[in-house]
Coordinates of C-alpha atoms and ligand atoms in Angstrom, one line a residue:
X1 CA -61.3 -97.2 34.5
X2 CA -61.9 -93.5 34.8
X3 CA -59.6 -90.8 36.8
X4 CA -62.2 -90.9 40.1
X5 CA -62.2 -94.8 40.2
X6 CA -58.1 -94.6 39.6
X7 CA -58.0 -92.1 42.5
X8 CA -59.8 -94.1 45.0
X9 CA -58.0 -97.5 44.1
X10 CA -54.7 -95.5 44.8
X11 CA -55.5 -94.8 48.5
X12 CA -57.7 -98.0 49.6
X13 CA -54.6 -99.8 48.3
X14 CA -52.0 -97.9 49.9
X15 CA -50.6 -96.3 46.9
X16 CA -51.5 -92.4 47.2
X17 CA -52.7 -90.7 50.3
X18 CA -54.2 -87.5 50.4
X19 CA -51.2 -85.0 52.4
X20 CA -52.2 -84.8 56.0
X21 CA -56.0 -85.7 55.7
X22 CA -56.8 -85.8 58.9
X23 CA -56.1 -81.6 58.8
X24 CA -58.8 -82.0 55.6
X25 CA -55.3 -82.1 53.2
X26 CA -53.1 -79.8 51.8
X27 CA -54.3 -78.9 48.2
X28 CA -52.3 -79.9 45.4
X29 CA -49.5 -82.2 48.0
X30 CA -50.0 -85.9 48.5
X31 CA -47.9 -89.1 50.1
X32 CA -46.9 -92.3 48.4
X33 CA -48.4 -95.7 50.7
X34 CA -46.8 -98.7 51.2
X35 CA -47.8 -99.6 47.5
X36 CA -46.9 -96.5 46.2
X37 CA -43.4 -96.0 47.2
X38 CA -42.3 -99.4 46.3
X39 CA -44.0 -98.4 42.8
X40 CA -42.1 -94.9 42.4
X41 CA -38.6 -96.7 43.6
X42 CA -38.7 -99.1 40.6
X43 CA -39.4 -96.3 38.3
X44 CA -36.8 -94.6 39.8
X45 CA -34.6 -97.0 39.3
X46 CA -35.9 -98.1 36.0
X47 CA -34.8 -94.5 35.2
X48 CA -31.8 -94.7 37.1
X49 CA -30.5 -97.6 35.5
X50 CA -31.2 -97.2 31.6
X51 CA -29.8 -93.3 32.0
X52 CA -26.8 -93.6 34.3
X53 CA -25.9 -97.2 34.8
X54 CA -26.4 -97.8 31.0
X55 CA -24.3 -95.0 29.5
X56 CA -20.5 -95.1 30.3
X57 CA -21.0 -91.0 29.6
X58 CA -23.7 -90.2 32.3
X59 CA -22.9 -90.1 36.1
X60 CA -25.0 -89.4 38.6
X61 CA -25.3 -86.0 41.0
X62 CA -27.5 -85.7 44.3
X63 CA -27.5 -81.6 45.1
X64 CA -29.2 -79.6 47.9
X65 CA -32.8 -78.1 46.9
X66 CA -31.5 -75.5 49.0
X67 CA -29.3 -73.6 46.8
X68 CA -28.0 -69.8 46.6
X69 CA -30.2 -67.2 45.7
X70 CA -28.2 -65.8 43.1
X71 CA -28.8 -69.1 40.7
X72 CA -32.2 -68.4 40.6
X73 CA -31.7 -64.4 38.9
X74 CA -29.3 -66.7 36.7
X75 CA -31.2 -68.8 35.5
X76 CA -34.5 -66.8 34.9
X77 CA -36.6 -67.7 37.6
X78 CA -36.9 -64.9 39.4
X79 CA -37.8 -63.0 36.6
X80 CA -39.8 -64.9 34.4
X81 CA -41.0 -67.8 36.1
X82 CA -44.5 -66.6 36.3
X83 CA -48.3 -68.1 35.5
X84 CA -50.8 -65.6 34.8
X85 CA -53.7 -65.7 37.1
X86 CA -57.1 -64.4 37.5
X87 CA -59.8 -64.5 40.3
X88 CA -63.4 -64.8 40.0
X89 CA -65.1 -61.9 42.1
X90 CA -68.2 -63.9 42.9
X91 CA -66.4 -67.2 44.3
X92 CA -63.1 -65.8 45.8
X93 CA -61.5 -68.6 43.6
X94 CA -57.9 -68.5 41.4
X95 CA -57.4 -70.1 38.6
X96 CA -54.5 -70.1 35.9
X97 CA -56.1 -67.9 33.2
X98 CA -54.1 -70.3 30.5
X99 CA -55.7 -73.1 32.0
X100 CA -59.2 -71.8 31.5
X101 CA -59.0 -71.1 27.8
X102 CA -56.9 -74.9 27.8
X103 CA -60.1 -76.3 29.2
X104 CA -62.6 -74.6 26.8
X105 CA -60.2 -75.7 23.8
X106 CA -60.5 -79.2 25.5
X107 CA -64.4 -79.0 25.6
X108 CA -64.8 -78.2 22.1
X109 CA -61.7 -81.0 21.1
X110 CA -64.2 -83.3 23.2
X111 CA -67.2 -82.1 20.9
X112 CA -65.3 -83.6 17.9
X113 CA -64.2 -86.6 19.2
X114 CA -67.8 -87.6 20.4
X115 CA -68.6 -86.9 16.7
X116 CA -66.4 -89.0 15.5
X117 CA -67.0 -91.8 18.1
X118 CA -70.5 -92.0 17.0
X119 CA -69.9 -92.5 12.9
X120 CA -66.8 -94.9 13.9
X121 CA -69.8 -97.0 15.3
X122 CA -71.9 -96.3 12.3
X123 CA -69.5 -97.2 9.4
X124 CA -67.5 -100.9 9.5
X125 CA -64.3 -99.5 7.0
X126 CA -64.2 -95.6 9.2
X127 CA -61.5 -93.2 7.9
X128 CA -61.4 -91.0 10.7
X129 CA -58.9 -88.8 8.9
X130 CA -61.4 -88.3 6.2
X131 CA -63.9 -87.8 8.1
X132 CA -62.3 -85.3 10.4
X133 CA -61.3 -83.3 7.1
X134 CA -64.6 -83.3 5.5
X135 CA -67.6 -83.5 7.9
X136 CA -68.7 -79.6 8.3
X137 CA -69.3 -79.3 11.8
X138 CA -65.8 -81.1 13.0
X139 CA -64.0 -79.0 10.4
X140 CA -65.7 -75.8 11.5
X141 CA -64.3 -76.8 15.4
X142 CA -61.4 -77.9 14.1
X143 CA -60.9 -73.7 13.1
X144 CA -62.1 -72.8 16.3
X145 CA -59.9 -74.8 17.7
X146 CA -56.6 -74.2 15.8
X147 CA -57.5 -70.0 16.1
X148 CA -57.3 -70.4 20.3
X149 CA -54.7 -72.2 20.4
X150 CA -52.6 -69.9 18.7
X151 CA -54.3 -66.6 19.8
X152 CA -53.0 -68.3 23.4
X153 CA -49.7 -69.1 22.2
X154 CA -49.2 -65.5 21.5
X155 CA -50.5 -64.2 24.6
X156 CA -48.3 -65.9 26.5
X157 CA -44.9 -65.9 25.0
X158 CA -45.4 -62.2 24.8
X159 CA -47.1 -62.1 28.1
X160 CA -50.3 -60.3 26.9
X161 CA -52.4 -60.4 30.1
X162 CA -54.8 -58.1 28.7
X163 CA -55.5 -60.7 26.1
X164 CA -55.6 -64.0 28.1
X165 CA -58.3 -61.7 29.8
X166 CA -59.9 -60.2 27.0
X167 CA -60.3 -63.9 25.6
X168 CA -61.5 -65.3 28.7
X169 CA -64.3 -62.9 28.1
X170 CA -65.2 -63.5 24.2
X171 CA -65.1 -67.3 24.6
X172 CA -67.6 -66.3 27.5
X173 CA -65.9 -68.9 30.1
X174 CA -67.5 -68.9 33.1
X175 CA -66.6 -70.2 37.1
X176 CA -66.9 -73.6 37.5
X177 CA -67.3 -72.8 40.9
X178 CA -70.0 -70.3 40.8
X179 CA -71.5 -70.1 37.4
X180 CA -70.3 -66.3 37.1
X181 CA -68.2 -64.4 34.7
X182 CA -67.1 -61.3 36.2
X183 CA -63.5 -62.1 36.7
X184 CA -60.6 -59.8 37.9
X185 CA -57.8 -58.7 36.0
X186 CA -55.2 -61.2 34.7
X187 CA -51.4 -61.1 36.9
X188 CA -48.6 -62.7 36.4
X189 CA -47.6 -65.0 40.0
X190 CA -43.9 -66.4 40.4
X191 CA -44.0 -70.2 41.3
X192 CA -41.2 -70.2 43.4
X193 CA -41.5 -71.0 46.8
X194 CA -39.6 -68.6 49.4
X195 CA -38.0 -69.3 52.4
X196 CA -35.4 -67.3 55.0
X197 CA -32.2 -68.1 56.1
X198 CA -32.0 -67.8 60.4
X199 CA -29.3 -65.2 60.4
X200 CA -29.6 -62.9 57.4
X201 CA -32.8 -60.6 57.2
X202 CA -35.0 -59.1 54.6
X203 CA -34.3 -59.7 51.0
X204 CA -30.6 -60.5 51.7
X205 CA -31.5 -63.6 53.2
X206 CA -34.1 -64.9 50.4
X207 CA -33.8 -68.8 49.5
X208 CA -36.0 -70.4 47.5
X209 CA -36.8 -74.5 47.2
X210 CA -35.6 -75.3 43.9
X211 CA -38.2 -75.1 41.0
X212 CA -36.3 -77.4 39.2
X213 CA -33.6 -79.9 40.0
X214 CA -31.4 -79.0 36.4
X215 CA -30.1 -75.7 38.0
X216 CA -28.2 -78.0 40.8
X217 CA -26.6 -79.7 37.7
X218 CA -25.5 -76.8 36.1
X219 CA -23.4 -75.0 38.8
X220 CA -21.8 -78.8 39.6
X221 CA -20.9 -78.8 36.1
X222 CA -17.1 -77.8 36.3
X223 CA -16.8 -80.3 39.5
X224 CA -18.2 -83.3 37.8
X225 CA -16.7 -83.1 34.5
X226 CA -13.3 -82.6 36.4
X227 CA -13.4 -85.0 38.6
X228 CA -14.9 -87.8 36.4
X229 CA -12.6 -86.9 33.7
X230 CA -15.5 -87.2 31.3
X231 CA -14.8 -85.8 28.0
X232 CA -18.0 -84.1 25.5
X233 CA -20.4 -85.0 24.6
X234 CA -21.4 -86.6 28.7
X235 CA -24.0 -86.1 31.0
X236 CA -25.0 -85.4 34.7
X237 CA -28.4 -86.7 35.8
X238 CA -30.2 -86.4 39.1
X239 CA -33.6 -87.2 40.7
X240 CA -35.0 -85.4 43.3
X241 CA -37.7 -82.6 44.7
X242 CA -38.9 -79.6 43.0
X243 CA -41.3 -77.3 44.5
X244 CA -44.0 -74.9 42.5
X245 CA -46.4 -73.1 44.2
X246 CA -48.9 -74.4 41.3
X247 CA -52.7 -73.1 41.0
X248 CA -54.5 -76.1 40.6
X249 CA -58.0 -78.3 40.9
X250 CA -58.3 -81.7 40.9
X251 CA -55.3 -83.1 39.0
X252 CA -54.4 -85.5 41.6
X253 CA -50.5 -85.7 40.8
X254 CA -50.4 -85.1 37.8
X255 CA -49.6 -81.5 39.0
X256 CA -48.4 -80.7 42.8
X257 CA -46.6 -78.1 44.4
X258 CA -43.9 -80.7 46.1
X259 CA -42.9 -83.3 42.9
X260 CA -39.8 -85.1 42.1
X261 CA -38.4 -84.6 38.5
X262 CA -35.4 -86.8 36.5
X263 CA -33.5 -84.9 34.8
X264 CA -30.8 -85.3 32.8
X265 CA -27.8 -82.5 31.1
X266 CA -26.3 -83.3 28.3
X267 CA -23.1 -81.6 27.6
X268 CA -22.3 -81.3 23.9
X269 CA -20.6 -79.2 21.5
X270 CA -21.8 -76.0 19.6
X271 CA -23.2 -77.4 16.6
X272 CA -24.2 -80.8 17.3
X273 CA -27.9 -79.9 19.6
X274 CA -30.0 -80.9 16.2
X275 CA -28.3 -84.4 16.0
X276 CA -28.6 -85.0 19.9
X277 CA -32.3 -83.6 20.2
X278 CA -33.4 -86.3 17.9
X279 CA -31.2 -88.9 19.6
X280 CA -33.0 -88.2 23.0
X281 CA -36.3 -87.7 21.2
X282 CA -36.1 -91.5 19.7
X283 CA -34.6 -92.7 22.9
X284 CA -36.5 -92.0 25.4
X285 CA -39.7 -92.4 23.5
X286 CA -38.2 -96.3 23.2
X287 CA -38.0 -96.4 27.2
X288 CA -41.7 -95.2 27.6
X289 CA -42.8 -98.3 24.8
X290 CA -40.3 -100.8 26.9
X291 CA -42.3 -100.4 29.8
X292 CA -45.6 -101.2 28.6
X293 CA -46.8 -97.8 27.7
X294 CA -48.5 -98.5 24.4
X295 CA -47.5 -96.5 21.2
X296 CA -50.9 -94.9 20.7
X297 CA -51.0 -93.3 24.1
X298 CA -48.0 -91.3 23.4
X299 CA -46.6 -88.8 21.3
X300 CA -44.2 -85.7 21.0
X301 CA -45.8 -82.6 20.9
X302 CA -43.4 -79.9 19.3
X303 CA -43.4 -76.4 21.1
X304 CA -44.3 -73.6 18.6
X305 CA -43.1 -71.1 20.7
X306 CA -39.9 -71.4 21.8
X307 CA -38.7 -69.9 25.3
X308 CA -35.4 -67.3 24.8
X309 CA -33.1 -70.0 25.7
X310 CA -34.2 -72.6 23.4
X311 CA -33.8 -73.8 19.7
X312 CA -35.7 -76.6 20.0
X313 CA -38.2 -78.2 22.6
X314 CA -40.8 -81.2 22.5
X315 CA -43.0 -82.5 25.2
X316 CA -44.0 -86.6 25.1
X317 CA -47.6 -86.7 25.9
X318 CA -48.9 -89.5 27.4
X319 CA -52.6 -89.8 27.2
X320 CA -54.1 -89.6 30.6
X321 CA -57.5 -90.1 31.8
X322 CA -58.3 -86.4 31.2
X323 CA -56.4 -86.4 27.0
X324 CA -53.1 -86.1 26.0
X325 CA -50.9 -84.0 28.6
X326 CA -47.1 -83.2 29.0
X327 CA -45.3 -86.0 30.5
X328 CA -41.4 -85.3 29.8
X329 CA -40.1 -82.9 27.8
X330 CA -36.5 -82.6 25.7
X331 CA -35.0 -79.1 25.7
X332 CA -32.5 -77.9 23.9
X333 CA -31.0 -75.5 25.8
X334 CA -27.8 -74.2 23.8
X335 CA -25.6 -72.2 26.4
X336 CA -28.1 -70.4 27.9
X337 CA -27.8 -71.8 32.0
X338 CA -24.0 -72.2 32.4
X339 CA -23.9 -68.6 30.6
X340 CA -25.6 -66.9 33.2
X341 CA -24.0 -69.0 36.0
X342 CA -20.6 -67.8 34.0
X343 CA -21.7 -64.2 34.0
X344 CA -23.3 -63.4 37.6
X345 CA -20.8 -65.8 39.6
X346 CA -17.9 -64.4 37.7
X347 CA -16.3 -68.4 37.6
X348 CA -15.4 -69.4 34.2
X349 CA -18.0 -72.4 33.4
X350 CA -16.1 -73.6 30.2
X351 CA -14.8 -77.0 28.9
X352 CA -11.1 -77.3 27.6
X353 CA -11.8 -79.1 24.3
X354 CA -8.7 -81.3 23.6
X355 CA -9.2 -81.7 19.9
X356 CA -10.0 -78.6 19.2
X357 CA -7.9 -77.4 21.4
X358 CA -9.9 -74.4 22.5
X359 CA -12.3 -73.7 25.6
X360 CA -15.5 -72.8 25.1
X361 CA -19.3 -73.3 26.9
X362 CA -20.8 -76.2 25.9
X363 CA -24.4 -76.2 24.8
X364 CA -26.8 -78.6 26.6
X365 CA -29.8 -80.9 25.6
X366 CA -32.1 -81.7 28.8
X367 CA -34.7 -84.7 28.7
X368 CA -36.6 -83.8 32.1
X369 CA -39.8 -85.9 33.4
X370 CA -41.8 -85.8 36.3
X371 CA -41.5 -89.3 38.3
X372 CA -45.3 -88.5 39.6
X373 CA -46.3 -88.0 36.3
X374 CA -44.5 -91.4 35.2
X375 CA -45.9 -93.1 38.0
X376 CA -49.6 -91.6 37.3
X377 CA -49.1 -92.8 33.3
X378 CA -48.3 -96.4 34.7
X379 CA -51.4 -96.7 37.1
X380 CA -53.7 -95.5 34.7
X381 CA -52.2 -97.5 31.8
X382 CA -52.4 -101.0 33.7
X383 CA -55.5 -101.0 35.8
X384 CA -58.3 -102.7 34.3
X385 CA -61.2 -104.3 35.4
X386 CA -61.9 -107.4 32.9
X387 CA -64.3 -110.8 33.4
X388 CA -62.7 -114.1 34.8
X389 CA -63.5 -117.2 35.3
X390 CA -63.6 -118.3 39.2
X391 CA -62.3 -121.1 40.6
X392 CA -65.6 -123.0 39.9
X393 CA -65.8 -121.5 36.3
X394 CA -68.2 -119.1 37.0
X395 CA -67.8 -115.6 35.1
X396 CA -66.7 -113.0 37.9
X397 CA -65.3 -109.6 37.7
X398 CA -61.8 -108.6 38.9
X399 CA -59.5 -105.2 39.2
X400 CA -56.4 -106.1 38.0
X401 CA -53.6 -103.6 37.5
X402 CA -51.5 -104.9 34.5
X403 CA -47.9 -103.3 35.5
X404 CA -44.6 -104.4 34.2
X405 CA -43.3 -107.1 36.8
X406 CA -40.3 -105.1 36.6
X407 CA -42.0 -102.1 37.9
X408 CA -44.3 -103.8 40.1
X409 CA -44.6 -103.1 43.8
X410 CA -44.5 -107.1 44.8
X411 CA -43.0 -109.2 42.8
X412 CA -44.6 -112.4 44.2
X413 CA -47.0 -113.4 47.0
X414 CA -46.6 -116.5 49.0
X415 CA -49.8 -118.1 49.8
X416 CA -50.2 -121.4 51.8
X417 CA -53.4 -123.0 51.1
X418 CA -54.7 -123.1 54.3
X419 CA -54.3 -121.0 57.4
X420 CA -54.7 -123.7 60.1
X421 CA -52.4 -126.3 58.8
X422 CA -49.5 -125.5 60.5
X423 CA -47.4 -128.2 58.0
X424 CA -48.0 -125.6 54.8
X425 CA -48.2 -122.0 57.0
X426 CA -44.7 -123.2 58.0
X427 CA -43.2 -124.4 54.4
X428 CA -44.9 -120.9 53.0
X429 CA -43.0 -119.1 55.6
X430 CA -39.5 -121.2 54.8
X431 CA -40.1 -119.9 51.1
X432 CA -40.8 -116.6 51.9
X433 CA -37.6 -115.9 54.1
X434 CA -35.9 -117.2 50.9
X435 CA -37.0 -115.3 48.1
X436 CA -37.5 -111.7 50.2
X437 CA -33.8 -112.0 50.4
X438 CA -33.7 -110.9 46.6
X439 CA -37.8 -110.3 46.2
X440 CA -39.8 -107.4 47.6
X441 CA -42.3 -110.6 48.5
X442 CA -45.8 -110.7 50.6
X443 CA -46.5 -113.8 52.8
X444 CA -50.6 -114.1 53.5
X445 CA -53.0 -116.5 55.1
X446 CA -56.0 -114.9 55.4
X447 CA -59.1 -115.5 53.6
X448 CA -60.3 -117.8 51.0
X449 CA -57.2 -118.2 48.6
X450 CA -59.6 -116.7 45.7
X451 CA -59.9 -113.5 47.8
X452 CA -56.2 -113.4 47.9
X453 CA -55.3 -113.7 44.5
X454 CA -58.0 -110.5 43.8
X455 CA -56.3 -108.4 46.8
X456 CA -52.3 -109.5 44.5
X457 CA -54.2 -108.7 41.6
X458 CA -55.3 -105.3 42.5
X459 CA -51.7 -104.1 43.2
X460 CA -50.4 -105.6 40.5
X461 CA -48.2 -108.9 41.6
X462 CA -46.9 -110.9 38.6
X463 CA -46.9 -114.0 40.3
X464 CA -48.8 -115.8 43.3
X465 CA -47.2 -118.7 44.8
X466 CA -49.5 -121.3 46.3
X467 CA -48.4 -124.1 49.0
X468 CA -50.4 -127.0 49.3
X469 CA -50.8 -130.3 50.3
X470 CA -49.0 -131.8 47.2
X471 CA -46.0 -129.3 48.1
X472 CA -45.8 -131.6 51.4
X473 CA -44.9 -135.0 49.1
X474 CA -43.0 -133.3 46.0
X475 CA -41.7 -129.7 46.9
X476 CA -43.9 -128.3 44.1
X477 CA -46.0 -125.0 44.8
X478 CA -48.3 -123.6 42.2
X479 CA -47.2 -120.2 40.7
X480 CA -50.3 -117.9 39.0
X481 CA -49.8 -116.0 36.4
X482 CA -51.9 -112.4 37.0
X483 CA -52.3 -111.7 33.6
X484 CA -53.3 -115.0 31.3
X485 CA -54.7 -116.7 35.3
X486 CA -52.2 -120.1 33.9
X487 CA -51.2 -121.6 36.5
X488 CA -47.7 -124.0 36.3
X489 CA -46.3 -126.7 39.3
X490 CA -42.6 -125.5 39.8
X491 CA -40.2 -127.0 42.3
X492 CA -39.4 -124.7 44.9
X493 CA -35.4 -124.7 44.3
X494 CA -36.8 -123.2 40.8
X495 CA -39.1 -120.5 42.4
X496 CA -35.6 -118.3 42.4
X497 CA -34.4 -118.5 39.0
X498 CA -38.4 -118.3 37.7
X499 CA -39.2 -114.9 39.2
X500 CA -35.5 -113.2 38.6
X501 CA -36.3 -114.3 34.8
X502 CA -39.8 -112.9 34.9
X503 CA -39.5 -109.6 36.6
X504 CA -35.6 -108.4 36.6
X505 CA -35.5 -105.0 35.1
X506 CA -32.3 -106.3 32.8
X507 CA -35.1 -107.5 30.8
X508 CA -35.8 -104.1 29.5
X509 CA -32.4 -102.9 28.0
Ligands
GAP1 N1 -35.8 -78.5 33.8 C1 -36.8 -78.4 32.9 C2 -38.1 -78.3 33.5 O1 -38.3 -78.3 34.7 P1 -40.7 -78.5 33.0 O2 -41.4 -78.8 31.7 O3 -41.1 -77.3 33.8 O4 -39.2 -78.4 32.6 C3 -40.3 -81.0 33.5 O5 -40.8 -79.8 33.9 C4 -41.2 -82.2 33.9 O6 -41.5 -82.1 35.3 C5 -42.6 -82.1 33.2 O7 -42.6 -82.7 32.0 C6 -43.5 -82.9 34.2 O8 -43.4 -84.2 34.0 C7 -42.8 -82.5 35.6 N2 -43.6 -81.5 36.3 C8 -43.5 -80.2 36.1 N3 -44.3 -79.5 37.0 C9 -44.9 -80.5 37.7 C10 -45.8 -80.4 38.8 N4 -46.3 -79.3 39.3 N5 -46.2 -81.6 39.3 C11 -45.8 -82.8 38.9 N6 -44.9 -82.9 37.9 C12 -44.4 -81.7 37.3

């Protein structure tokens, strides 16, 4: 389905609401439904469980967003935590100036693709490789291609406004608002959002909401490590808000100015960041494939430019409806964070290293994804629409959304045949008070029972269990598969064991 049709299944089935739409919405902020925050909890805890619950070497933190203003001069946010920006004179509008040359790179990547689309079609045994490194004009793009993306590299790690502006202008990238290419200078814009504390004014009494939630990890990382008695290599992980006052058009959430990330610190010793980058690398690239996201739609996307406090970064990219984007990213960090926390607090952030008897700062490898982004990857992986049979054989069309049951905002539905027949509504309701006691379950009566499955099927339940007549004699209900439509007679004492099989998340470990 494409990114419009995702966006509008989201909100008529209570998944993603625009942020207070009646006021006409608040750009770049939106609110899970109903649907939607049962979806991001199981992600959350998907999350939750593989990195904390799973690891005898990774507890859990919960800090304030609200933190003092001095960790943010620490860590390099104040400073540097910047997007370049420019303004179009004729339509008053702001864009990222990195995001503009992004999108004319994209346009020309799209060029190639179509290319290749079109002799994929033509030729049965394609080599697109081959093809890709011979035709002219895809090779020609290719250049173009490979030249703006580093010319933008540089720009940005040295911060050459001038340049992102003066390429802005050869590539000849116009407005999409109004057409027009007379553009302002490029500045840099810091993405923190500022607050004040009631008492204290002026600068003195500055806060910001956090940009990201690592920072709260870092200055808790004496506390933790004492009082869990954890020993290197462990880690502290956390999921929560981050706020970014991000310049953005339609991206949905992909990108918002109030998110939540999941990130995890990994405390480790000088010297061993190579090994443990690659360890992350392969394992969390293993929990995107567990959960259904195929191999092809992801990959790691090395950074060539690495910021000062790195030695080695990589982004998984998950391909969204709009190409290949960031979805988590694995930093190495080295000392960098606790460094600065050690220097402008004046506390000693440094481990007592019992083997080595020494003390020193341990380095740190983050992994650090966005639980929007995750949830956006899962929606736009799983819904489909596909051709069914109906319940009189007839070819019909449905919208199904394919998620892991694990993951899935209802794990079963419990439909009684009929609404009237006060012998099956009551039965359907006796089996529903028993299996919402472990199940996130929906009871429903209304409609044709055909309509009913499509409404299950559209946000994605695993299982629909029907109570009929026959259920009256025998105590068997019919339980629907969503995906291959089978549909098996189970006793209802088995309905428990059955769906706790099907869509528990210890399944995925
Ligand atoms: N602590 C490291 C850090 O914050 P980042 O690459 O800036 O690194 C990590 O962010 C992840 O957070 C990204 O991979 C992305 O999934 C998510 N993220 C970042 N900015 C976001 C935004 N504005 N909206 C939604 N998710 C965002």
């Amino acid at each position: 389905m494409d990114f419009k049709q995702i966006v509008s299944h989201c909100k008529e089935y209570g998944f993603i609401f625009q942020s207070s739409e009646i006021y006409d919405g608040l750009a770049a902020t939106y609110d899970y439904g109903p649907n939607g925050v049962e979806l991001k909890n199981n992600i959350k805890q998907y999350w939750w469980k593989s990195m904390v619950q799973m690891h005898d070497n990774i507890v859990g933190l919960d800090a304030a967003i609200l933190m003092h203003p001095k960790t943010w001069k620490a860590s390099g946010h104040v400073d540097a935590f910047n997007d370049p920006l420019i303004d179009n004179k004729d339509s008053n509008k702001r864009y990222r100036a990195d995001v503009l040359i992004e999108d004319y790179i994209a346009k020309i990547e799209a060029k190639n693709k179509k290319d290749v689309d079109k002799a994929r079609k033509k030729f049965d045994d394609f080599d697109e490789k081959m093809f890709r490194e011979t035709n002219g004009r895809i090779k020609e793009r290719q250049a173009k291609i490979d030249a703006a993306a580093k010319r933008l590299a540089d720009a940005m790690t040295t911060e050459n406004m001038d340049d992102l502006k003066a390429q802005i202008e050869e590539y000849e990238i116009a407005c999409p608002v109004s057409g027009s290419k007379t553009w302002t200078e490029v500045r840099q814009f810091n993405l923190m959002f500022s607050t004040q504390l009631g008492n204290i004014a002026g600068d003195e009494g500055k806060l910001y909401l956090r940009p990201e939630t690592a920072q709260g990890i870092f200055v808790n990382f004496l506390n933790v490590q004492k009082s869990t008695r954890q020993k290197l290599p462990f880690g502290i992980a956390q999921i929560g808000k981050a706020f970014r006052n991000e310049i953005v058009a339609r991206q949905f959430i992909f990108r918002m100015k109030e998110f939540e990330q999941m990130e995890m610190q990994f405390f480790i010793q000088p010297g061993t960041e190579m090994k443990w980058f690659e360890y992350w690398k392969e394992a969390r690239m293993k929990w995107h494939q567990a959960i259904g996201s195929p191999a092809e739609k992801l990959k790691f996307h090395d950074h060539d430019n690495l910021a000062h406090y790195a030695n080695a970064a990589t982004d998984i990219e998950f391909e969204f409806p709009f190409g290949f984007k960031e979805l988590e990213g694995i930093h190495s960090r080295t000392d960098f964070d606790l460094k600065s926390h050690e220097e402008l607090s004046g506390k000693k952030l440094q481990y007592f290293d019992p083997e080595k008897n020494e003390n020193y700062v341990p380095y740190v490898l983050e992994t650090s994804i966005g639980c929007d982004r995750m949830f956006l990857s899962q929606i736009s992986n799983s819904l489909v629409e596909e051709t069914v049979p109906d319940a009189d054989g007839k070819d019909s069309t449905r919208i199904v959304m394919k998620l892991h049951p694990a993951i899935a905002p209802v794990k079963c539905a419990i439909l009684p045949l009929l609404k009237n027949k006060e012998e099956l509504t009551k039965v359907a309701k006796q089996v529903f008070d028993k299996l919402k006691l472990s199940f996130n379950c929906q009871y429903d009566d209304k409609d044709a029972i055909g309509r009913r499955y499509r409404r299950q099927d559209a946000i994605g339940t695993p299982y629909c269990i029907t109570i009929d007549f026959d259920t009256l004699e025998d105590q068997s209900v019919t339980v629907r598969d969503r995906d291959t439509l089978n549909q098996i007679r189970l006793n209802i004492d088995e309905l428990h064991t059955f769906i706790y099989a099907k869509t528990d998340m210890s399944s995925l470990f």
